[in-house]
Amino acid sequence: MADCIGVRAYRDGACPTYGNCGCPAGGVPVCANNGKSYDNECVARCAGTTVAYSGSKCATESGCINMQCPALIQPVCGADGVTYPNYCFALCRQLSWGLGPCVKPPPPTPPPALSPPPTPPPPPPGDCNSCGTEYVPVCGEDGVTYFSLCLATCLGKRVARAGPCGAAGAAPPPPPLPRPPRRPPPAVVRASPPPRRSPPPRKLPPPPRRPRPPHPPPACQCKKNSFKPVCGTNHISYPNKCLARCAGTAVKYEGNCANPAACLGIACPAIEQPVCGADGTTYGNSCWAACTGVTIVRKGPCTPQICGCTAEPVYVCTAKGKGRRAVYTTYLNRCAARCAKAEVAYVGRCADPSGCIGITCPALVAPVCGFDDKEYQNSCLASCTGVSFTAGACRKRG
């Protein structure tokens, strides 16, 4: 039955459930407060623990031992609520992440501090990339944990204390100010009753009340600790659909956005183990998918193996429609494109200009020719679109 509907069988028999809770296998992974990872929230509750954060397994430092991350400041927010210098530091910890530093709702206003600790001034421009790669977390006054004091200072954040926020041994909140002593009530002096007076004239009925203006619409409210990342049509990753709608953008697909420019300088192994990204693109292996930041949907190519196509990565770009309304899609090879009944526009990956949003490329003039027959000023401006290209300017036809 699984082969009939194009689903790869995991093993014989029914899918397992956990304990007596009837929890299904798989789903959205979570990290519990006991420091252990579970397949989903139901399994964590069945184990008698609560969820610390969802959308990713617990962070692990072992993956960062043999990985050299660049000293580049492009802050991302990990699923564990820590602001990392760039996506590489979250990726090696096997964490899901979103673009930009972590943001928490403002806590209730505390009593004014008598002598707030001085905060070092932010470093001059250009020094932010000099922060080291050693993980020495600090807790900011905004309640967000930052990768290091240097990163927090670069982002202009005040540091409350060393160590992550909410860590054991944190200083207790200051005691409330003592209340002033209550004064005894004044003595009651009974006065003689006043003389009787004539009844006052009747008052006119009050004028009718004016209708109150309608209440303003409530502010955008999203569930806390809901981490199911989506990619907006503006090519920005959001922790969930609610926050994407609050930002005024539609959801392009579920999962983190793919940023091909992030793979510049990454040396992935030359092995053929294709995986399917949430953006519908088949990547040669998990390394090439992970460096873009895209969420991996499943192992194997995106096109079901119903046409007998091989996994040879000879990418082609197909076009549906013409002009500005054309929709371009990258397939693993021509066979996969024919299987999807798509028309091949050119050989190589499709160009997606939205991938260059937020990318600062050098003003270097070293032209390359994209497989879309467009000439780019340098390889960075071509790579951020994801298009395949060759070195040198495009040759003029005719």
XYZ file of C-alpha atoms in Angstrom:
398
model
C 0.000 0.000 0.000
C 2.874 2.392 0.857
C 4.550 1.741 -2.525
C 1.233 2.303 -4.289
C 0.875 5.851 -2.947
C 4.563 6.684 -3.398
C 5.555 6.592 0.299
C 8.800 4.931 1.305
C 8.222 2.299 4.025
C 10.237 2.780 7.221
C 9.768 -0.777 8.508
C 7.151 -3.545 8.631
C 4.243 -3.274 11.054
C 2.366 -0.358 12.558
C 4.117 2.817 13.687
C 5.136 2.651 17.358
C 3.528 4.559 20.189
C 5.168 5.505 23.462
C 4.068 4.008 26.761
C 0.404 4.148 27.593
C 0.022 7.712 26.309
C -0.732 6.750 22.710
C 1.782 9.264 21.336
C 2.615 8.945 17.636
C 6.183 8.619 16.424
C 7.832 11.576 14.719
C 6.386 15.056 14.520
C 7.927 18.324 15.709
C 10.981 17.608 17.914
C 11.176 19.291 21.320
C 13.790 19.887 24.008
C 12.520 19.245 27.530
C 13.506 21.005 30.746
C 15.350 17.856 31.832
C 17.874 18.424 29.021
C 16.637 15.509 26.899
C 15.258 15.571 23.348
C 11.926 13.969 22.414
C 10.185 13.276 19.121
C 7.236 15.517 20.001
C 5.509 17.283 22.892
C 3.257 14.311 23.656
C 6.246 12.017 24.247
C 7.825 14.618 26.546
C 4.659 14.923 28.640
C 4.387 11.145 28.750
C 7.910 11.060 30.229
C 6.755 13.380 33.018
C 8.570 16.521 31.902
C 7.723 19.870 30.348
C 8.908 21.427 27.084
C 11.676 24.042 27.212
C 11.398 24.857 23.495
C 9.996 23.186 20.379
C 11.014 22.934 16.744
C 14.468 21.526 17.462
C 16.308 19.014 19.599
C 18.411 20.112 22.565
C 21.528 22.055 21.641
C 24.744 20.045 21.559
C 28.265 21.464 21.588
C 29.906 18.340 20.116
C 29.087 19.301 16.530
C 31.045 22.561 16.839
C 34.370 20.929 17.804
C 35.468 20.142 14.243
C 33.662 23.043 12.558
C 35.234 26.456 12.017
C 32.549 29.126 11.835
C 33.335 32.519 10.282
C 33.734 35.519 12.600
C 30.901 37.305 10.797
C 28.186 39.191 12.692
C 24.813 38.331 11.109
C 22.752 37.549 14.264
C 20.293 34.659 14.246
C 17.918 33.449 16.958
C 18.250 29.778 17.856
C 15.323 27.635 18.918
C 16.870 27.595 22.412
C 16.334 31.360 22.703
C 20.043 32.241 22.378
C 21.247 34.933 19.965
C 24.191 33.541 17.961
C 26.682 35.585 15.854
C 25.587 33.855 12.628
C 23.732 30.776 11.406
C 26.870 28.582 11.546
C 26.980 28.665 15.364
C 23.340 27.512 15.554
C 23.776 24.964 12.766
C 26.695 23.139 14.411
C 24.571 22.831 17.570
C 21.841 21.161 15.462
C 19.386 23.967 16.225
C 16.680 25.467 14.065
C 17.084 29.220 13.725
C 15.529 32.383 12.373
C 17.105 35.547 11.004
C 17.755 38.397 13.439
C 18.462 38.454 17.192
C 16.043 36.918 19.668
C 13.299 39.189 21.003
C 11.317 38.661 24.187
C 8.224 40.558 25.381
C 9.096 43.269 27.914
C 8.790 42.045 31.538
C 6.664 43.922 34.089
C 8.259 47.210 35.124
C 10.560 46.550 38.129
C 11.203 49.137 40.854
C 13.875 51.649 39.856
C 17.376 50.435 40.613
C 19.413 52.606 42.959
C 22.681 52.256 41.088
C 22.496 50.425 37.730
C 25.792 48.803 36.714
C 27.682 50.753 34.064
C 27.529 49.266 30.576
C 30.634 49.448 28.377
C 30.129 51.621 25.285
C 29.598 49.756 21.991
C 32.760 49.219 19.946
C 33.425 51.552 17.007
C 32.032 50.512 13.587
C 34.011 47.750 11.969
C 35.003 46.020 15.233
C 31.915 43.790 15.485
C 33.497 41.106 13.328
C 36.446 40.917 15.720
C 34.378 38.994 18.299
C 35.831 35.591 19.054
C 34.132 32.236 18.539
C 34.272 31.135 22.202
C 30.815 30.550 23.730
C 30.713 32.667 26.923
C 26.986 33.461 27.330
C 25.696 36.586 29.044
C 22.169 37.642 29.979
C 20.955 40.980 28.660
C 18.609 43.316 30.485
C 16.015 42.475 27.803
C 15.913 38.863 29.085
C 17.702 37.428 26.020
C 20.792 35.215 26.240
C 23.627 36.377 23.973
C 26.534 34.289 22.649
C 29.149 36.533 24.249
C 29.648 39.944 25.853
C 31.175 41.223 22.615
C 28.100 40.222 20.570
C 25.683 41.807 23.066
C 27.729 45.006 23.118
C 27.891 45.089 19.308
C 24.102 44.884 19.177
C 23.832 47.769 21.655
C 22.338 45.644 24.446
C 22.894 46.231 28.171
C 24.215 43.214 30.060
C 22.536 42.267 33.329
C 24.893 39.482 34.415
C 27.228 36.772 33.213
C 25.771 33.406 32.202
C 22.553 32.533 30.364
C 19.240 34.002 31.425
C 17.279 31.840 33.852
C 20.374 29.842 34.828
C 20.699 28.257 38.234
C 22.294 30.492 40.813
C 21.005 33.702 39.291
C 20.733 36.621 41.630
C 17.288 36.917 43.215
C 15.186 39.952 42.377
C 15.632 42.951 44.685
C 13.312 42.946 47.719
C 10.315 45.251 47.541
C 10.652 48.637 49.143
C 9.233 48.798 52.720
C 5.792 50.266 53.016
C 5.433 53.464 55.072
C 3.809 52.944 58.525
C 0.082 53.374 58.634
C -1.155 56.485 60.364
C -3.909 56.107 62.966
C -7.290 57.290 61.734
C -8.289 60.769 62.934
C -10.576 60.995 65.912
C -14.257 61.339 65.052
C -15.875 64.465 66.509
C -19.635 64.351 66.625
C -21.233 67.641 65.752
C -24.715 68.804 66.626
C -27.311 68.082 63.947
C -27.810 70.972 61.508
C -31.124 72.794 61.442
C -33.740 71.507 59.069
C -33.877 73.159 55.713
C -36.415 73.202 52.945
C -35.997 70.395 50.409
C -33.818 71.335 47.407
C -35.477 71.841 44.031
C -35.801 68.840 41.773
C -32.847 68.279 39.475
C -33.327 67.879 35.749
C -32.557 64.439 34.328
C -28.951 64.112 33.104
C -28.388 64.448 29.355
C -28.131 61.199 27.421
C -24.646 59.719 27.341
C -22.762 59.852 24.119
C -21.966 56.466 22.626
C -18.420 55.379 23.362
C -16.114 55.008 20.385
C -15.391 51.408 19.436
C -12.360 49.830 21.047
C -9.267 49.647 18.841
C -8.499 46.206 17.459
C -6.366 44.106 19.817
C -2.642 43.909 19.156
C -1.271 40.916 17.311
C -0.953 38.115 19.858
C 0.890 34.886 19.096
C 1.404 31.821 21.242
C 4.574 31.793 23.306
C 7.236 29.131 22.638
C 5.565 28.217 19.316
C 8.490 27.454 16.979
C 7.334 26.104 13.616
C 9.413 28.224 11.221
C 7.989 29.469 7.940
C 9.458 31.379 5.006
C 7.607 34.539 4.013
C 7.152 35.849 0.497
C 9.627 38.603 1.486
C 12.263 35.843 1.864
C 12.541 36.295 5.653
C 12.239 33.377 8.090
C 9.732 33.681 10.956
C 9.337 31.425 14.031
C 5.702 30.664 13.104
C 2.838 31.626 10.773
C 1.331 34.040 13.312
C 4.450 36.220 13.449
C 4.647 36.188 9.648
C 1.066 37.467 9.411
C 1.855 40.105 12.057
C 4.721 41.302 9.857
C 2.262 41.718 6.986
C 3.654 38.999 4.747
C 2.221 35.781 3.334
C 3.803 32.378 3.867
C 5.737 31.083 0.857
C 6.424 27.647 2.374
C 6.849 26.014 5.778
C 10.396 25.837 7.120
C 13.350 28.235 7.102
C 14.092 30.212 3.939
C 16.927 29.000 1.736
C 19.846 31.392 1.346
C 22.303 29.978 -1.243
C 24.793 32.799 -0.572
C 25.415 31.356 2.893
C 27.209 28.404 1.255
C 30.062 30.620 0.058
C 33.261 29.332 1.661
C 31.616 26.087 2.875
C 33.373 22.897 1.720
C 30.766 20.114 1.596
C 31.747 16.502 0.875
C 31.341 15.291 -2.719
C 28.896 12.520 -1.857
C 25.612 11.809 -3.599
C 22.875 11.538 -0.950
C 20.092 13.843 -2.222
C 17.652 15.463 0.185
C 14.502 17.505 -0.433
C 14.302 21.036 1.001
C 11.159 22.824 2.142
C 11.580 25.170 -0.831
C 10.954 22.243 -3.212
C 14.602 22.065 -4.318
C 16.576 18.816 -4.345
C 20.061 19.245 -2.857
C 23.040 16.954 -3.538
C 23.399 16.094 0.161
C 22.371 17.362 3.579
C 25.448 19.602 3.838
C 24.488 21.643 0.772
C 20.959 21.996 2.150
C 22.072 22.844 5.698
C 24.443 25.628 4.656
C 21.536 27.458 2.978
C 19.546 27.238 6.214
C 16.570 25.588 4.506
C 14.543 23.027 6.426
C 15.069 19.485 5.105
C 11.696 17.848 4.456
C 12.868 14.308 3.724
C 15.745 12.224 2.446
C 15.864 11.608 -1.289
C 14.936 13.917 -4.171
C 11.785 16.013 -4.061
C 10.270 14.248 -7.084
C 8.825 10.813 -6.185
C 10.673 7.907 -7.817
C 7.789 6.878 -10.039
C 9.554 7.604 -13.356
C 12.710 5.606 -12.707
C 14.912 8.736 -12.577
C 18.422 8.551 -11.155
C 19.735 10.803 -8.401
C 22.437 12.297 -10.636
C 22.550 16.050 -9.777
C 22.515 17.690 -13.227
C 20.221 20.560 -12.238
C 17.798 22.105 -14.708
C 15.544 25.134 -14.415
C 11.953 24.945 -15.634
C 9.597 27.803 -16.422
C 5.819 27.865 -16.078
C 4.268 30.891 -17.736
C 5.936 33.795 -19.527
C 7.223 37.236 -18.671
C 7.066 38.569 -15.128
C 4.416 36.027 -14.170
C 6.669 33.085 -14.984
C 7.356 30.681 -12.113
C 10.790 29.045 -12.143
C 11.526 25.715 -10.406
C 14.812 23.819 -10.014
C 14.805 20.036 -10.619
C 17.549 17.513 -9.962
C 17.863 16.552 -13.646
C 15.928 16.474 -16.929
C 14.266 13.170 -16.060
C 12.815 14.634 -12.855
C 11.555 17.653 -14.815
C 9.894 15.442 -17.450
C 8.377 13.351 -14.671
C 6.770 16.526 -13.295
C 5.674 17.499 -16.843
C 7.696 20.721 -16.612
C 9.379 22.482 -19.531
C 13.138 22.998 -19.178
C 14.207 26.629 -19.681
C 17.954 26.112 -19.241
C 20.489 23.794 -17.618
C 21.527 24.764 -14.084
C 19.797 26.098 -10.987
C 17.127 28.770 -11.307
C 17.935 32.357 -10.354
C 15.937 33.780 -7.436
C 16.785 37.481 -6.855
C 14.975 37.442 -3.496
C 17.863 35.357 -2.149
C 20.052 38.491 -2.253
C 17.888 40.383 0.249
C 20.061 41.357 3.202
C 23.280 40.153 1.494
C 26.110 42.691 1.136
C 28.416 41.730 -1.733
C 31.770 43.418 -2.428
C 32.004 46.026 -5.185
C 34.440 43.785 -7.040
C 34.259 43.706 -10.838
C 34.938 40.083 -11.807
C 32.055 39.211 -14.157
C 30.505 35.764 -14.294
C 27.901 34.421 -16.713
C 24.778 32.822 -15.264
C 23.129 29.864 -16.925
C 20.112 32.163 -17.328
C 22.210 34.117 -19.912
C 22.557 37.072 -17.536
C 25.905 38.625 -16.679
C 26.622 39.303 -12.996
C 29.243 41.709 -11.654
C 30.886 39.036 -9.484
C 30.325 35.541 -8.121
C 28.709 36.818 -4.901
C 25.916 38.600 -6.784
C 25.282 35.416 -8.756
C 25.560 32.994 -5.827
C 22.984 34.783 -3.694
C 20.384 34.161 -6.431
C 21.243 30.447 -6.449
C 21.830 30.395 -10.216
C 24.544 28.208 -11.743
C 27.262 30.219 -13.469
C 30.666 30.108 -15.167
C 33.626 32.459 -14.744
C 33.958 35.289 -17.237
C 31.556 37.564 -19.057
C 28.718 36.166 -21.153
C 29.469 35.742 -24.834
C 27.342 37.764 -27.172
C 25.236 35.670 -29.508
C 25.352 36.156 -33.246
